Amino acid sequence: MLKYVAASFIVAVGILLALPTPFDPVAFSFSTDGTPEFTGPLTVNEHIAKARRVFEDAVQGPESFAAANGYVYTGLKDGRIIRFDVELSDFETLLEPTCAINECGRPLGLKLHPRDVDKLYVAYSRKGLLLYHIDTKQWETLVDCRHPGNGIPPLMILNDMVPLSNDSVFFTDMSNKYGFHEVEEEVVEGRPHGRLFHYNPNDKTLHVVLESLHSPNGMAVGPDEQYLLFAETSRARVTRYYLKGSEAGTVDIFADNLPGLPDNITPSSGGGYWVALGAVRDNGVLDMMVERPWLRLLGFKLKLMHFLMKLIQKHAMIIELDSSGRIVRSLHDPKGLVTTSVSSVLDLGDKLLLGSYFAPYIVTTTMEVDQTRE
């Protein structure tokens, strides 16, 4: 009887796997060096576990931050963009959603202009690249996701951007296959659907800079705008694109084999970069899954992928990279006591603010942890 049940189960799984689906996972590994050891600067601690929550149940999914002139800006899961002062008092709404979330998506990356902090740029995932003039309280659409122009197909998951001193903007589109509500499918499939774009404000045109990227996500700019950094989430790495010098227009790997899947990249007060990790490679589960596409395919067809990702996201973690891409520090909440996942870090010097793609709060922790940097 048991043999019959086992054989029937194997046949059923085989039939299920053979059914056609647009989800087409590929086998890969994050690195030939294997999973990073959680020693040295990656030693597990409880710094985030000792942090506190603010604005609990008043905000949902504060995914990214920008700060200037005593204010912090963030976008929420419900489509709003808000700001609050750095003392974490009450917030005000700058933009209410003008269409349904399933139509326009939600605000993701936010950045201020490097020379004019009255200009706030917002990557609104299915709506477009927006510019908010803080002084006049006026909104402007620079790039429309549905009609980007220059023969470019609609943008699917506009994720983050870097505005430069000359007013041009580079930004990432995470996928040319999956939409805003299919971010997990995009990351888990493991194929290179993403692109890096450049917006020219002089003639208001858009150009593809790089294609075939692996879930390009958060972005940052290097000193003197020498290069751009962007996370390739599904490959657990940060990639560098050179803007100036003899290497202009070329790409290399800035940080590889990270201990988790990178989300946003932000400046650290130590002169490097904070990288928020959406999921942590602390138990080998992620590495095992990416090497077995059939397992991911089965999870997708049984509609268990979201559940599986939730199981992985128990360990909240951020890492600090120095200017050469070396990991020098990590902060943890290994049991998810305060938060289970971090999407972005805002370094205010005396404290950090930690965002999340879905949590109904913002996490704040003091910066008395400088001695942990290596």
GROMACS .gro file of C-alpha atoms in nm:
model
  374
    1MET     CA    1   0.000   0.000   0.000
    2LEU     CA    2   0.276   0.244   0.096
    3LYS     CA    3   0.461   0.167  -0.227
    4TYR     CA    4   0.145   0.243  -0.424
    5VAL     CA    5   0.094   0.575  -0.243
    6ALA     CA    6   0.458   0.671  -0.293
    7ALA     CA    7   0.447   0.582  -0.662
    8SER     CA    8   0.123   0.777  -0.708
    9PHE     CA    9   0.274   1.078  -0.536
   10ILE     CA   10   0.584   1.068  -0.757
   11VAL     CA   11   0.368   1.043  -1.070
   12ALA     CA   12   0.149   1.332  -0.954
   13VAL     CA   13   0.454   1.549  -0.887
   14GLY     CA   14   0.598   1.458  -1.225
   15ILE     CA   15   0.275   1.553  -1.402
   16LEU     CA   16   0.258   1.879  -1.206
   17LEU     CA   17   0.616   1.970  -1.299
   18ALA     CA   18   0.549   1.890  -1.665
   19LEU     CA   19   0.252   2.125  -1.693
   20PRO     CA   20   0.342   2.439  -1.892
   21THR     CA   21   0.392   2.762  -1.697
   22PRO     CA   22   0.555   3.101  -1.767
   23PHE     CA   23   0.766   3.054  -1.453
   24ASP     CA   24   1.093   2.905  -1.577
   25PRO     CA   25   1.354   2.877  -1.299
   26VAL     CA   26   1.718   2.816  -1.383
   27ALA     CA   27   1.982   2.636  -1.178
   28PHE     CA   28   2.267   2.851  -1.052
   29SER     CA   29   2.488   2.913  -0.749
   30PHE     CA   30   2.566   3.242  -0.577
   31SER     CA   31   2.938   3.163  -0.575
   32THR     CA   32   3.181   2.878  -0.622
   33ASP     CA   33   3.311   2.970  -0.275
   34GLY     CA   34   2.991   2.848  -0.111
   35THR     CA   35   2.787   3.016   0.163
   36PRO     CA   36   2.980   3.287   0.352
   37GLU     CA   37   3.084   3.199   0.706
   38PHE     CA   38   2.919   3.411   0.972
   39THR     CA   39   3.246   3.500   1.141
   40GLY     CA   40   3.456   3.816   1.169
   41PRO     CA   41   3.249   4.114   1.051
   42LEU     CA   42   2.958   3.877   0.982
   43THR     CA   43   2.945   3.738   1.336
   44VAL     CA   44   2.583   3.721   1.447
   45ASN     CA   45   2.486   3.981   1.708
   46GLU     CA   46   2.163   4.129   1.843
   47HIS     CA   47   2.203   4.498   1.763
   48ILE     CA   48   1.881   4.516   1.561
   49ALA     CA   49   1.706   4.290   1.813
   50LYS     CA   50   1.771   4.564   2.073
   51ALA     CA   51   1.630   4.838   1.848
   52ARG     CA   52   1.283   4.989   1.880
   53ARG     CA   53   0.988   5.036   1.651
   54VAL     CA   54   0.838   5.377   1.572
   55PHE     CA   55   0.515   5.475   1.394
   56GLU     CA   56   0.394   5.122   1.462
   57ASP     CA   57   0.068   5.046   1.276
   58ALA     CA   58   0.069   5.401   1.132
   59VAL     CA   59   0.288   5.314   0.834
   60GLN     CA   60   0.293   5.001   0.618
   61GLY     CA   61   0.599   4.900   0.419
   62PRO     CA   62   0.835   5.203   0.446
   63GLU     CA   63   1.062   5.061   0.176
   64SER     CA   64   1.323   5.336   0.124
   65PHE     CA   65   1.433   5.666   0.277
   66ALA     CA   66   1.577   6.004   0.183
   67ALA     CA   67   1.667   6.284   0.427
   68ALA     CA   68   1.753   6.655   0.417
   69ASN     CA   69   1.688   6.976   0.613
   70GLY     CA   70   1.569   6.787   0.919
   71TYR     CA   71   1.311   6.575   0.735
   72VAL     CA   72   1.296   6.210   0.636
   73TYR     CA   73   1.094   6.098   0.332
   74THR     CA   74   0.960   5.749   0.264
   75GLY     CA   75   0.706   5.569   0.046
   76LEU     CA   76   0.445   5.328   0.179
   77LYS     CA   77   0.278   5.011   0.062
   78ASP     CA   78  -0.058   5.188   0.023
   79GLY     CA   79   0.092   5.426  -0.234
   80ARG     CA   80   0.143   5.729  -0.011
   81ILE     CA   81   0.465   5.926   0.017
   82ILE     CA   82   0.516   6.084   0.359
   83ARG     CA   83   0.773   6.282   0.553
   84PHE     CA   84   0.856   6.325   0.921
   85ASP     CA   85   1.125   6.510   1.114
   86VAL     CA   86   1.444   6.336   1.224
   87GLU     CA   87   1.321   6.337   1.583
   88LEU     CA   88   1.057   6.089   1.464
   89SER     CA   89   0.752   6.296   1.548
   90ASP     CA   90   0.424   6.294   1.357
   91PHE     CA   91   0.439   6.263   0.979
   92GLU     CA   92   0.260   6.441   0.696
   93THR     CA   93   0.147   6.304   0.361
   94LEU     CA   94   0.301   6.455   0.049
   95LEU     CA   95   0.131   6.237  -0.212
   96GLU     CA   96  -0.186   6.034  -0.195
   97PRO     CA   97  -0.224   5.745  -0.442
   98THR     CA   98  -0.411   5.853  -0.754
   99CYS     CA   99  -0.490   5.503  -0.878
  100ALA     CA  100  -0.521   5.149  -0.748
  101ILE     CA  101  -0.209   4.970  -0.625
  102ASN     CA  102  -0.255   4.689  -0.880
  103GLU     CA  103  -0.249   4.954  -1.154
  104CYS     CA  104   0.022   5.198  -1.038
  105GLY     CA  105   0.221   4.984  -0.798
  106ARG     CA  106   0.380   5.162  -0.503
  107PRO     CA  107   0.671   5.400  -0.434
  108LEU     CA  108   1.003   5.222  -0.394
  109GLY     CA  109   1.337   5.406  -0.418
  110LEU     CA  110   1.366   5.772  -0.311
  111LYS     CA  111   1.662   6.005  -0.362
  112LEU     CA  112   1.730   6.378  -0.326
  113HIS     CA  113   1.914   6.576  -0.592
  114PRO     CA  114   2.285   6.601  -0.497
  115ARG     CA  115   2.291   6.980  -0.545
  116ASP     CA  116   1.930   7.078  -0.481
  117VAL     CA  117   1.762   6.907  -0.187
  118ASP     CA  118   1.430   7.067  -0.282
  119LYS     CA  119   1.408   6.801  -0.553
  120LEU     CA  120   1.292   6.457  -0.440
  121TYR     CA  121   1.302   6.176  -0.697
  122VAL     CA  122   1.070   5.877  -0.653
  123ALA     CA  123   1.072   5.542  -0.831
  124TYR     CA  124   0.701   5.461  -0.838
  125SER     CA  125   0.708   5.099  -0.948
  126ARG     CA  126   0.435   5.095  -1.216
  127LYS     CA  127   0.363   5.466  -1.244
  128GLY     CA  128   0.698   5.614  -1.338
  129LEU     CA  129   0.998   5.818  -1.237
  130LEU     CA  130   0.855   6.111  -1.043
  131LEU     CA  131   1.006   6.440  -0.926
  132TYR     CA  132   0.863   6.628  -0.629
  133HIS     CA  133   0.954   6.996  -0.593
  134ILE     CA  134   0.953   7.034  -0.217
  135ASP     CA  135   0.956   7.413  -0.218
  136THR     CA  136   0.654   7.447  -0.451
  137LYS     CA  137   0.485   7.118  -0.355
  138GLN     CA  138   0.450   7.028  -0.723
  139TRP     CA  139   0.482   6.680  -0.874
  140GLU     CA  140   0.630   6.609  -1.216
  141THR     CA  141   0.642   6.283  -1.414
  142LEU     CA  142   0.979   6.242  -1.585
  143VAL     CA  143   0.925   5.890  -1.720
  144ASP     CA  144   0.588   5.719  -1.762
  145CYS     CA  145   0.616   5.343  -1.708
  146ARG     CA  146   0.344   5.271  -1.963
  147HIS     CA  147   0.485   5.500  -2.231
  148PRO     CA  148   0.860   5.541  -2.169
  149GLY     CA  149   0.925   5.652  -2.525
  150ASN     CA  150   1.216   5.593  -2.766
  151GLY     CA  151   1.064   5.260  -2.871
  152ILE     CA  152   1.116   5.112  -2.525
  153PRO     CA  153   0.848   4.866  -2.403
  154PRO     CA  154   0.659   4.947  -2.081
  155LEU     CA  155   0.863   4.935  -1.762
  156MET     CA  156   0.748   4.655  -1.532
  157ILE     CA  157   0.906   4.715  -1.188
  158LEU     CA  158   1.076   5.055  -1.168
  159ASN     CA  159   1.284   5.008  -0.854
  160ASP     CA  160   1.545   5.271  -0.764
  161MET     CA  161   1.739   5.560  -0.911
  162VAL     CA  162   2.042   5.786  -0.881
  163PRO     CA  163   2.006   6.152  -0.983
  164LEU     CA  164   2.336   6.313  -1.084
  165SER     CA  165   2.462   6.669  -1.054
  166ASN     CA  166   2.386   6.736  -1.423
  167ASP     CA  167   2.016   6.650  -1.357
  168SER     CA  168   2.032   6.322  -1.550
  169VAL     CA  169   1.899   6.012  -1.376
  170PHE     CA  170   1.999   5.648  -1.388
  171PHE     CA  171   1.741   5.395  -1.269
  172THR     CA  172   1.675   5.023  -1.251
  173ASP     CA  173   1.381   4.830  -1.393
  174MET     CA  174   1.380   4.496  -1.216
  175SER     CA  175   1.216   4.288  -1.486
  176ASN     CA  176   1.093   4.294  -1.845
  177LYS     CA  177   0.887   3.981  -1.779
  178TYR     CA  178   0.719   4.007  -1.439
  179GLY     CA  179   0.501   4.281  -1.296
  180PHE     CA  180   0.490   4.462  -0.964
  181HIS     CA  181   0.299   4.186  -0.783
  182GLU     CA  182   0.541   3.922  -0.911
  183VAL     CA  183   0.865   4.041  -0.750
  184GLU     CA  184   0.915   3.705  -0.580
  185GLU     CA  185   0.876   3.522  -0.912
  186GLU     CA  186   1.131   3.756  -1.072
  187VAL     CA  187   1.389   3.700  -0.799
  188VAL     CA  188   1.329   3.327  -0.754
  189GLU     CA  189   1.329   3.241  -1.126
  190GLY     CA  190   1.692   3.352  -1.145
  191ARG     CA  191   1.698   3.467  -1.508
  192PRO     CA  192   1.837   3.803  -1.629
  193HIS     CA  193   1.531   4.015  -1.706
  194GLY     CA  194   1.646   4.349  -1.562
  195ARG     CA  195   1.778   4.671  -1.716
  196LEU     CA  196   1.960   4.990  -1.623
  197PHE     CA  197   1.827   5.309  -1.784
  198HIS     CA  198   1.949   5.665  -1.829
  199TYR     CA  199   1.710   5.960  -1.844
  200ASN     CA  200   1.839   6.272  -2.022
  201PRO     CA  201   1.658   6.583  -1.892
  202ASN     CA  202   1.776   6.802  -2.179
  203ASP     CA  203   1.576   6.623  -2.448
  204LYS     CA  204   1.362   6.417  -2.206
  205THR     CA  205   1.468   6.089  -2.366
  206LEU     CA  206   1.530   5.748  -2.218
  207HIS     CA  207   1.809   5.508  -2.313
  208VAL     CA  208   1.890   5.151  -2.216
  209VAL     CA  209   2.237   5.140  -2.060
  210LEU     CA  210   2.261   4.774  -1.957
  211GLU     CA  211   2.043   4.471  -2.022
  212SER     CA  212   2.026   4.111  -1.899
  213LEU     CA  213   2.073   4.204  -1.535
  214HIS     CA  214   1.968   3.977  -1.250
  215SER     CA  215   1.686   4.154  -1.065
  216PRO     CA  216   1.858   4.496  -1.045
  217ASN     CA  217   1.742   4.670  -0.732
  218GLY     CA  218   1.878   4.946  -0.504
  219MET     CA  219   2.132   5.198  -0.629
  220ALA     CA  220   2.401   5.433  -0.496
  221VAL     CA  221   2.660   5.664  -0.648
  222GLY     CA  222   3.035   5.662  -0.581
  223PRO     CA  223   3.258   5.953  -0.477
  224ASP     CA  224   3.262   6.242  -0.729
  225GLU     CA  225   3.008   6.046  -0.932
  226GLN     CA  226   3.283   5.820  -1.063
  227TYR     CA  227   3.058   5.515  -1.071
  228LEU     CA  228   2.715   5.373  -0.991
  229LEU     CA  229   2.643   5.076  -0.769
  230PHE     CA  230   2.335   4.860  -0.805
  231ALA     CA  231   2.222   4.542  -0.635
  232GLU     CA  232   2.163   4.231  -0.844
  233THR     CA  233   1.933   4.072  -0.592
  234SER     CA  234   1.897   3.723  -0.736
  235ARG     CA  235   2.276   3.684  -0.757
  236ALA     CA  236   2.357   3.815  -0.407
  237ARG     CA  237   2.599   4.078  -0.537
  238VAL     CA  238   2.653   4.449  -0.591
  239THR     CA  239   2.762   4.554  -0.941
  240ARG     CA  240   2.950   4.869  -1.039
  241TYR     CA  241   2.900   5.073  -1.356
  242TYR     CA  242   3.169   5.332  -1.429
  243LEU     CA  243   3.062   5.681  -1.530
  244LYS     CA  244   3.400   5.854  -1.563
  245GLY     CA  245   3.764   5.787  -1.642
  246SER     CA  246   3.925   5.529  -1.865
  247GLU     CA  247   3.677   5.263  -1.749
  248ALA     CA  248   3.365   5.470  -1.828
  249GLY     CA  249   3.087   5.252  -1.968
  250THR     CA  250   3.229   4.929  -1.826
  251VAL     CA  251   3.102   4.703  -1.550
  252ASP     CA  252   3.263   4.500  -1.273
  253ILE     CA  253   3.158   4.329  -0.950
  254PHE     CA  254   3.190   4.554  -0.646
  255ALA     CA  255   3.087   4.296  -0.383
  256ASP     CA  256   3.015   3.929  -0.451
  257ASN     CA  257   2.879   3.630  -0.260
  258LEU     CA  258   2.696   3.848  -0.008
  259PRO     CA  259   2.544   3.675   0.298
  260GLY     CA  260   2.192   3.747   0.174
  261LEU     CA  261   1.988   3.896  -0.107
  262PRO     CA  262   2.066   4.270  -0.135
  263ASP     CA  263   1.793   4.532  -0.157
  264ASN     CA  264   1.872   4.904  -0.117
  265ILE     CA  265   2.224   5.048  -0.101
  266THR     CA  266   2.277   5.369   0.097
  267PRO     CA  267   2.573   5.578   0.219
  268SER     CA  268   2.718   5.499   0.561
  269SER     CA  269   2.865   5.758   0.795
  270GLY     CA  270   3.185   5.555   0.784
  271GLY     CA  271   3.243   5.648   0.419
  272GLY     CA  272   3.113   5.324   0.272
  273TYR     CA  273   2.770   5.179   0.202
  274TRP     CA  274   2.496   5.007   0.393
  275VAL     CA  275   2.334   4.714   0.213
  276ALA     CA  276   1.999   4.589   0.341
  277LEU     CA  277   1.941   4.217   0.298
  278GLY     CA  278   1.590   4.105   0.212
  279ALA     CA  279   1.669   3.742   0.294
  280VAL     CA  280   1.970   3.590   0.471
  281ARG     CA  281   2.180   3.291   0.367
  282ASP     CA  282   2.241   3.171   0.721
  283ASN     CA  283   2.117   2.813   0.703
  284GLY     CA  284   2.185   2.701   0.347
  285VAL     CA  285   1.817   2.699   0.246
  286LEU     CA  286   1.852   2.974  -0.016
  287ASP     CA  287   2.163   2.811  -0.165
  288MET     CA  288   1.989   2.475  -0.178
  289MET     CA  289   1.685   2.626  -0.352
  290VAL     CA  290   1.876   2.812  -0.624
  291GLU     CA  291   2.065   2.495  -0.717
  292ARG     CA  292   1.738   2.303  -0.760
  293PRO     CA  293   1.504   2.468  -1.014
  294TRP     CA  294   1.258   2.178  -0.989
  295LEU     CA  295   1.202   2.260  -0.622
  296ARG     CA  296   1.128   2.625  -0.700
  297LEU     CA  297   0.902   2.519  -0.985
  298LEU     CA  298   0.711   2.284  -0.756
  299GLY     CA  299   0.678   2.558  -0.494
  300PHE     CA  300   0.546   2.796  -0.757
  301LYS     CA  301   0.288   2.551  -0.893
  302LEU     CA  302   0.166   2.461  -0.546
  303LYS     CA  303   0.150   2.835  -0.464
  304LEU     CA  304   0.390   2.787  -0.175
  305MET     CA  305   0.663   3.030  -0.285
  306HIS     CA  306   0.543   3.318  -0.070
  307PHE     CA  307   0.518   3.084   0.228
  308LEU     CA  308   0.870   2.950   0.167
  309MET     CA  309   1.014   3.302   0.142
  310LYS     CA  310   0.843   3.396   0.467
  311LEU     CA  311   1.012   3.102   0.638
  312ILE     CA  312   1.350   3.223   0.517
  313GLN     CA  313   1.293   3.581   0.633
  314LYS     CA  314   1.332   3.519   1.004
  315HIS     CA  315   1.680   3.669   1.034
  316ALA     CA  316   1.700   4.047   0.976
  317MET     CA  317   2.046   4.167   0.874
  318ILE     CA  318   2.229   4.464   0.725
  319ILE     CA  319   2.594   4.486   0.621
  320GLU     CA  320   2.832   4.776   0.577
  321LEU     CA  321   3.076   4.776   0.284
  322ASP     CA  322   3.383   4.995   0.274
  323SER     CA  323   3.478   5.196  -0.034
  324SER     CA  324   3.641   4.890  -0.190
  325GLY     CA  325   3.342   4.661  -0.141
  326ARG     CA  326   3.478   4.473   0.161
  327ILE     CA  327   3.231   4.382   0.436
  328VAL     CA  328   3.339   4.563   0.754
  329ARG     CA  329   3.034   4.529   0.977
  330SER     CA  330   2.698   4.359   1.012
  331LEU     CA  331   2.401   4.417   1.240
  332HIS     CA  332   2.147   4.143   1.312
  333ASP     CA  333   1.814   4.045   1.456
  334PRO     CA  334   1.874   3.670   1.426
  335LYS     CA  335   1.534   3.562   1.558
  336GLY     CA  336   1.326   3.838   1.401
  337LEU     CA  337   1.224   3.978   1.740
  338VAL     CA  338   1.199   4.340   1.623
  339THR     CA  339   1.187   4.289   1.246
  340THR     CA  340   1.223   3.991   1.017
  341SER     CA  341   1.362   4.164   0.708
  342VAL     CA  342   1.521   4.498   0.615
  343SER     CA  343   1.479   4.677   0.282
  344SER     CA  344   1.678   4.996   0.342
  345VAL     CA  345   1.906   5.177   0.588
  346LEU     CA  346   1.915   5.550   0.653
  347ASP     CA  347   2.232   5.654   0.838
  348LEU     CA  348   2.166   5.976   1.031
  349GLY     CA  349   2.500   5.970   1.210
  350ASP     CA  350   2.370   5.917   1.562
  351LYS     CA  351   2.111   5.658   1.465
  352LEU     CA  352   1.996   5.429   1.187
  353LEU     CA  353   1.646   5.400   1.046
  354LEU     CA  354   1.559   5.062   0.897
  355GLY     CA  355   1.283   5.018   0.642
  356SER     CA  356   1.086   4.717   0.528
  357TYR     CA  357   0.892   4.618   0.219
  358PHE     CA  358   0.595   4.503   0.426
  359ALA     CA  359   0.633   4.573   0.803
  360PRO     CA  360   0.388   4.819   0.968
  361TYR     CA  361   0.660   5.024   1.138
  362ILE     CA  362   1.005   5.180   1.109
  363VAL     CA  363   1.295   5.046   1.316
  364THR     CA  364   1.545   5.282   1.478
  365THR     CA  365   1.871   5.190   1.647
  366THR     CA  366   2.145   5.405   1.796
  367MET     CA  367   2.492   5.419   1.646
  368GLU     CA  368   2.678   5.312   1.959
  369VAL     CA  369   2.799   5.014   1.757
  370ASP     CA  370   3.094   5.183   1.586
  371GLN     CA  371   3.336   4.958   1.770
  372THR     CA  372   3.202   4.659   1.577
  373ARG     CA  373   3.341   4.786   1.245
  374GLU     CA  374   3.648   4.594   1.125
   0.00000   0.00000   0.00000
